[in-house]
mmCIF file of C-alpha atoms in Angstrom:
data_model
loop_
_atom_site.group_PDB
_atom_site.id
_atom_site.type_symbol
_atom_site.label_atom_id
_atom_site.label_comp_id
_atom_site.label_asym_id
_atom_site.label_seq_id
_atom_site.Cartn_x
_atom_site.Cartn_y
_atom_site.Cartn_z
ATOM 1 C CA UNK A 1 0.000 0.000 0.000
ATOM 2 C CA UNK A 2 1.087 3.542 -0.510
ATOM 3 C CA UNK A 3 1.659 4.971 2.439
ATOM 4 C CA UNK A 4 3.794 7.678 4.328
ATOM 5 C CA UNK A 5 6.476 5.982 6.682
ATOM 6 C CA UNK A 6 8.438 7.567 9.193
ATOM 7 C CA UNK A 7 11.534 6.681 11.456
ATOM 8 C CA UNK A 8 12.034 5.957 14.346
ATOM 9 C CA UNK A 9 9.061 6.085 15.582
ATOM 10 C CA UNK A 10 10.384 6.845 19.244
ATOM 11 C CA UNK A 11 13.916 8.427 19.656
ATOM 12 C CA UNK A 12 15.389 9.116 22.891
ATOM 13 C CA UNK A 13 18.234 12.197 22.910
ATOM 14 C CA UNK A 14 20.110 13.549 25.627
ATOM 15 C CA UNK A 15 20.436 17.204 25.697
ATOM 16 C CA UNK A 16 22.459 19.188 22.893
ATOM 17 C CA UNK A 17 22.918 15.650 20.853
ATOM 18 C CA UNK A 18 21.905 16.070 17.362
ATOM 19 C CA UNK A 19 18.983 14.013 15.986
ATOM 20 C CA UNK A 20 17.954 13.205 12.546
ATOM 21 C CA UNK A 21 14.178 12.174 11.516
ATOM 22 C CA UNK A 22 13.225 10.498 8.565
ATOM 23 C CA UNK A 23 10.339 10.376 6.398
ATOM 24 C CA UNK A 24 10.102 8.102 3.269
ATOM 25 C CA UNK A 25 6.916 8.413 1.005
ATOM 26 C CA UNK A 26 5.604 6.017 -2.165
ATOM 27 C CA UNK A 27 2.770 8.723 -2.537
ATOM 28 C CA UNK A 28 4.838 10.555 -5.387
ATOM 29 C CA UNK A 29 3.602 13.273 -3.843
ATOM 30 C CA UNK A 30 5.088 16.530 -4.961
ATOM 31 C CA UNK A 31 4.783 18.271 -1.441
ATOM 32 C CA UNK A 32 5.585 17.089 2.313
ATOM 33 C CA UNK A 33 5.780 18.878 4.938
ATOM 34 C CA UNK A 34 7.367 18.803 8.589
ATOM 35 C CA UNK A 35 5.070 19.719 11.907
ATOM 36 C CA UNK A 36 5.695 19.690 15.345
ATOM 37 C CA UNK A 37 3.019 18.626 17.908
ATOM 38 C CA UNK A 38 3.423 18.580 21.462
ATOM 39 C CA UNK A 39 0.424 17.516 23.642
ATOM 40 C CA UNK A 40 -2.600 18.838 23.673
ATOM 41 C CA UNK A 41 -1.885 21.162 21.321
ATOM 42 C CA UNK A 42 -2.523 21.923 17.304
ATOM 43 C CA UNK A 43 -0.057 20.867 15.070
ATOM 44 C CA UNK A 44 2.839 23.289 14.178
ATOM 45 C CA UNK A 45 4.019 23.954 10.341
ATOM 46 C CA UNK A 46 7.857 23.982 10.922
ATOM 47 C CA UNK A 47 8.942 23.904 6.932
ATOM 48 C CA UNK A 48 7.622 22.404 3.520
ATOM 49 C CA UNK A 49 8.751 21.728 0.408
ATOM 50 C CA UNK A 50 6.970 21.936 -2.777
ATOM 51 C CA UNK A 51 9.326 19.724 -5.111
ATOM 52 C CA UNK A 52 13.057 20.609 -4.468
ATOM 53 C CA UNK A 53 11.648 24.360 -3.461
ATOM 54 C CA UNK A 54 11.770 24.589 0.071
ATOM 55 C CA UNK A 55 9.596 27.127 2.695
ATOM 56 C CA UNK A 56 11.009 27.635 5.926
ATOM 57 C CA UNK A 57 8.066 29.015 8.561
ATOM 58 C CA UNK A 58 9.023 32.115 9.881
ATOM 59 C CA UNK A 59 8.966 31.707 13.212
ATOM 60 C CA UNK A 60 11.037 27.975 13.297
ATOM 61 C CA UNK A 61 13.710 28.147 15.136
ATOM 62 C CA UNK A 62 17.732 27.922 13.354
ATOM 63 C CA UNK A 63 17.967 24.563 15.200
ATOM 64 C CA UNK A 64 15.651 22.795 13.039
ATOM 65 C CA UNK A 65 16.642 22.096 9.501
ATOM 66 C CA UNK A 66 15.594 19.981 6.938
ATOM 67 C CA UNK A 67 16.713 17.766 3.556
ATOM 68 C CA UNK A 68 15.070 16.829 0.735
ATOM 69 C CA UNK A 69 17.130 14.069 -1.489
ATOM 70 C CA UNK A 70 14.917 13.285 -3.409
ATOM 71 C CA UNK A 71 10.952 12.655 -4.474
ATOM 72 C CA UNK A 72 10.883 10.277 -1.600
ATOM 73 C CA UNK A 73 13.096 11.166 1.012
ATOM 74 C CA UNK A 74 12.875 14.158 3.551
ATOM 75 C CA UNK A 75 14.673 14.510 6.711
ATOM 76 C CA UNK A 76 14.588 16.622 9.387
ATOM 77 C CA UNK A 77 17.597 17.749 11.846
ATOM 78 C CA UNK A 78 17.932 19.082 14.723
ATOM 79 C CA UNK A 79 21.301 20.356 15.781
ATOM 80 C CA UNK A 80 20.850 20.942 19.402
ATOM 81 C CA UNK A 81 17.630 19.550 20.919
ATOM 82 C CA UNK A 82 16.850 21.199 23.869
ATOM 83 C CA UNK A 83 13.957 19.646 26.533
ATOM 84 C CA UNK A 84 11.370 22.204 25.162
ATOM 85 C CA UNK A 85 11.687 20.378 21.537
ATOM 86 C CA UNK A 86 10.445 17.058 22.895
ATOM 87 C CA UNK A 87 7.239 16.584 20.832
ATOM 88 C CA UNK A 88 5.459 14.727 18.153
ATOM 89 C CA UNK A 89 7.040 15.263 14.458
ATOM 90 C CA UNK A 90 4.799 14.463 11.453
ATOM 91 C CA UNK A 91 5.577 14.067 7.997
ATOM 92 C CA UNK A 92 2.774 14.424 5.731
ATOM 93 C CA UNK A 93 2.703 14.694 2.044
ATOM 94 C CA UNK A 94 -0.507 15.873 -0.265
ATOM 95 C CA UNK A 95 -0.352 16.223 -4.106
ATOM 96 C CA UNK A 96 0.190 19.548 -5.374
ATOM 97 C CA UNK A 97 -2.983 21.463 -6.579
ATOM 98 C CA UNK A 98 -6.125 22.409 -5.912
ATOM 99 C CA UNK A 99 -6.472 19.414 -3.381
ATOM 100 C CA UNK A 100 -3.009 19.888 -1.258
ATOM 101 C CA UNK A 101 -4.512 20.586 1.543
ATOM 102 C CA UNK A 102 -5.568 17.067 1.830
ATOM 103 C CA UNK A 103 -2.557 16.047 4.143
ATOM 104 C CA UNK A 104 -1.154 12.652 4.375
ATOM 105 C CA UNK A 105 0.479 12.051 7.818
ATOM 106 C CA UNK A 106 2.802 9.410 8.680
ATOM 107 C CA UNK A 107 2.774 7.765 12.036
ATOM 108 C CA UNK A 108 5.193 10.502 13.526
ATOM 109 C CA UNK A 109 8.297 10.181 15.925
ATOM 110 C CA UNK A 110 8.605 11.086 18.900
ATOM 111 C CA UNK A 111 10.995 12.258 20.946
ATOM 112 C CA UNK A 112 12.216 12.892 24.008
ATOM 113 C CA UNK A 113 15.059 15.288 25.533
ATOM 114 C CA UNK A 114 16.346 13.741 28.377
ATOM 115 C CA UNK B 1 -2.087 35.778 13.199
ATOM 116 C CA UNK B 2 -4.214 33.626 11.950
ATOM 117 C CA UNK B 3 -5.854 31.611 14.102
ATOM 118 C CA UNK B 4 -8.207 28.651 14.238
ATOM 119 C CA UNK B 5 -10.079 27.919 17.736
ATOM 120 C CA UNK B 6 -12.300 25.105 18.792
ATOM 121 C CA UNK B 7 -13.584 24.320 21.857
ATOM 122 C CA UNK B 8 -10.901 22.107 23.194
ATOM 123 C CA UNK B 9 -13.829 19.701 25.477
ATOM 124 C CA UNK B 10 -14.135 17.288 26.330
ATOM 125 C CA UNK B 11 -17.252 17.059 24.427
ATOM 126 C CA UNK B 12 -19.572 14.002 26.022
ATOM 127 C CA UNK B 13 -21.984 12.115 24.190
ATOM 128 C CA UNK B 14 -24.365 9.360 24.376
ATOM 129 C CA UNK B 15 -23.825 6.344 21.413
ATOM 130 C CA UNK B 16 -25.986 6.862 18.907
ATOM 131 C CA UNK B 17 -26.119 10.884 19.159
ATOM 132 C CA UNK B 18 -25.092 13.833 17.154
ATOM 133 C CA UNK B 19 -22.120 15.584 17.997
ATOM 134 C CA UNK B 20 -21.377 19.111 17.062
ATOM 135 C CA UNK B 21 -18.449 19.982 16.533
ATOM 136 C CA UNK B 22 -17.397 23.903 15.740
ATOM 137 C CA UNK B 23 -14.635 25.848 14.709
ATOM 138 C CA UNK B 24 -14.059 29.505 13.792
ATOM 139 C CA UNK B 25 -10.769 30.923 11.784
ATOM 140 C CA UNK B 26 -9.711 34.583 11.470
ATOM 141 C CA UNK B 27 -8.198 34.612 7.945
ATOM 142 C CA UNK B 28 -11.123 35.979 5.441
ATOM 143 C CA UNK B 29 -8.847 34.848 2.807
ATOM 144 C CA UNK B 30 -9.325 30.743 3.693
ATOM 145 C CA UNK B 31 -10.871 29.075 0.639
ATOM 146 C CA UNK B 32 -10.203 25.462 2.331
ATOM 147 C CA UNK B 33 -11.439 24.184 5.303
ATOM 148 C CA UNK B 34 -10.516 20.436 6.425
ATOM 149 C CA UNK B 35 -11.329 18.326 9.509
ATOM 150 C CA UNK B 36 -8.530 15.808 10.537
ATOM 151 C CA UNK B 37 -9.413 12.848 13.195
ATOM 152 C CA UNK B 38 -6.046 12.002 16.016
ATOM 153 C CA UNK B 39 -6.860 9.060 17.957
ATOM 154 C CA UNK B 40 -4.484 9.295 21.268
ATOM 155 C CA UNK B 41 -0.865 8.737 20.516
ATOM 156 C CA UNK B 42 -1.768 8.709 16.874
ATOM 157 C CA UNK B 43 -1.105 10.961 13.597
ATOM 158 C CA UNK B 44 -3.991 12.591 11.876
ATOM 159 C CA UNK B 45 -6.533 11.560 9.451
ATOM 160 C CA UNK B 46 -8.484 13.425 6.975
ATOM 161 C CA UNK B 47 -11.733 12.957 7.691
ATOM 162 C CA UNK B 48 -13.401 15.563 5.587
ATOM 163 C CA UNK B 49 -12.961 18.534 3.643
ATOM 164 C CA UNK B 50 -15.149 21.437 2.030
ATOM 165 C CA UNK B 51 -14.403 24.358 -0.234
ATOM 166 C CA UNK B 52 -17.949 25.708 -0.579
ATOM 167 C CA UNK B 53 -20.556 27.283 1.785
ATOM 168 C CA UNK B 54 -23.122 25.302 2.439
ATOM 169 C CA UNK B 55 -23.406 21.722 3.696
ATOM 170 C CA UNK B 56 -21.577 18.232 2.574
ATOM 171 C CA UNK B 57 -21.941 14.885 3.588
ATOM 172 C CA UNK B 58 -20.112 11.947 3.814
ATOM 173 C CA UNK B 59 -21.909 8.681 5.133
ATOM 174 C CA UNK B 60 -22.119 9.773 9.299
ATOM 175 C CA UNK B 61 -20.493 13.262 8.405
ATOM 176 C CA UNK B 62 -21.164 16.568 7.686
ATOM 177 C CA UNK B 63 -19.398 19.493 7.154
ATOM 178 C CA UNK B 64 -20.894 22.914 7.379
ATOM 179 C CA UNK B 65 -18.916 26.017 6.042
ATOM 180 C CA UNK B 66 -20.423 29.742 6.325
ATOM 181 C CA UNK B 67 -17.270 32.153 4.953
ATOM 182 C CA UNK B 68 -19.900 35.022 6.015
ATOM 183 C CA UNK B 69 -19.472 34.127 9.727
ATOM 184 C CA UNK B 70 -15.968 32.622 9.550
ATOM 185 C CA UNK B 71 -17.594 29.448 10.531
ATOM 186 C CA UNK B 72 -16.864 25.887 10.046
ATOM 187 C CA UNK B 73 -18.402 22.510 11.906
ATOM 188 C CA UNK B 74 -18.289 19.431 11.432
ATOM 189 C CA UNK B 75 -21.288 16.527 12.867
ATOM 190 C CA UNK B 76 -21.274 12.941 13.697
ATOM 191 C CA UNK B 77 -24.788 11.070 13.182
ATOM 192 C CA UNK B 78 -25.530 7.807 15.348
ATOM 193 C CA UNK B 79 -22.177 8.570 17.295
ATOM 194 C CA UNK B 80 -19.966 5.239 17.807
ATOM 195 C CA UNK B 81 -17.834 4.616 20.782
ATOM 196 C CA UNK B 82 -15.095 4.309 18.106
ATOM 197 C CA UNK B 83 -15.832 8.112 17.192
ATOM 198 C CA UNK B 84 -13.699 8.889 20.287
ATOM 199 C CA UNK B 85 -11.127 11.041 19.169
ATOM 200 C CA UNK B 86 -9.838 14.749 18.793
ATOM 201 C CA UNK B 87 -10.882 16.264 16.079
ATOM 202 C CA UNK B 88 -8.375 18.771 14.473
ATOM 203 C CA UNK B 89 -9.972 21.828 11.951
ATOM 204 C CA UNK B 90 -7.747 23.072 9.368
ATOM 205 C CA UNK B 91 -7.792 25.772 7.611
ATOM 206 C CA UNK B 92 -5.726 27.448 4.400
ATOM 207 C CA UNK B 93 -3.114 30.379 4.877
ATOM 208 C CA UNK B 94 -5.307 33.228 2.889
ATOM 209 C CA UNK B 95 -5.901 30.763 -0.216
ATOM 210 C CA UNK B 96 -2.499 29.323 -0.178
ATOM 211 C CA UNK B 97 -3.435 26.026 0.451
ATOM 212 C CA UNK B 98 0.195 24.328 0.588
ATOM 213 C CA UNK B 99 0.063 25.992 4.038
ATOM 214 C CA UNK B 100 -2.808 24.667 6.783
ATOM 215 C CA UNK B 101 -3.068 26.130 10.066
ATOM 216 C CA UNK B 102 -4.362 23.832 12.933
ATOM 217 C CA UNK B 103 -7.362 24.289 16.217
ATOM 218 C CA UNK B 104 -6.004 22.470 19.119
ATOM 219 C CA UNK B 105 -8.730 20.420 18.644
ATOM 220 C CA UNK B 106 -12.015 18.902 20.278
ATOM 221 C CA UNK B 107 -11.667 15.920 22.475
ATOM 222 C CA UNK B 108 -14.620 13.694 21.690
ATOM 223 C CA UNK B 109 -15.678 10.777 23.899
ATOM 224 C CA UNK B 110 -18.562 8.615 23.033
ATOM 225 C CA UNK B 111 -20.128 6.938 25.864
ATOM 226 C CA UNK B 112 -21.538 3.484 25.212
#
């Protein structure tokens, strides 16, 4: 089945150790994104990329980054975790268009800061 | 800022009820509204989406849109224990619709 996966699902970091996310789709979707969801609250845009064209939100912080290989592949960094960035990160994809708002989530990681 | 707020709930219900759901957005540019289902400890699902005032329906749901009132809400006919969720509205960034902003969310529970 087409789907949206995403690893690991659960990553443990100490403080100040990089991490790297992954997020593999067989959607062919033109667009994924990257959000941040901690509990109990809405999800969070952090940055998406519409092909190889990439949108940074403005207010994510410089610690977060983000790759895009390819089609399938995006990956998302961050440098220095600190405890506030423990949280729920989904990848979702949608077709570009009049319907890419329809999002596509994967399963999410999530992570925690010790 | 845009914003989208719901009513974060818990919203109770009997099985076998309607529940109404609501959510309001700020942007008067929004041409897309969407409304995304997160069990617990789960990613989101679309559920439903509508572009156009007025009503749609999907088997159990139906979306309501009123761009006049900046009004959007989505409701759940014969409610099923399995219903229990939070359900996330989402709304375009002023007709860019590569961009959705996210409500915290409604916390349904369906009580059996």
């Amino acid at each position: 089945d087409a789907m949206v996966i995403q690893n690991p699902r659960y990553q443990v970091t100490q403080f100040g150790k990089p991490v790297t996310l992954s997020c593999s789709q067989t959607l062919n979707h033109n667009v994924m994104y990257w959000y941040q969801q901690k509990s109990s609250q809405a999800p969070k845009l952090l940055f998406h990329y519409y092909d190889k064209d990439f949108n940074n939100e403005a207010d994510t912080p410089d610690n977060f980054q983000s790759r895009r290989p390819n089609t399938s592949f995006c990956f998302l960094d961050i440098r220095s975790p600190g405890l506030g960035d423990a949280a729920m990160y989904l990848c979702a994809t949608s077709r570009a268009g009049p319907r890419t708002g329809e999002l596509f989530f994967g399963e999410g990681s999530r992570l925690t800061v010790l | 800022q845009k914003e989208v707020e719901q009513n974060s709930g818990p919203l109770s219900v009997p099985e076998g009820a309607i529940a109404s759901l609501n959510c309001t957005y700020s942007d008067r540019g929004s041409q897309s509204f969407f409304w995304y289902r997160q069990y617990s400890g789960k990613s989101p699902e679309l559920i439903m989406f509508i572009y156009s005032n007025g009503d749609k329906e999907d088997g159990r749901f139906t979306a309501q849109l009123n761009k006049a009132s900046q009004y959007v809400s989505l409701l759940i006919r014969d409610s099923q224990p399995s219903d229990s969720a939070t359900y996330l509205c989402a709304v375009d960034s002023g007709g860019s619709n590569y961009k959705l902003t996210f409500g915290k969310g409604t916390l349904l529970t369906v009580n059996p």
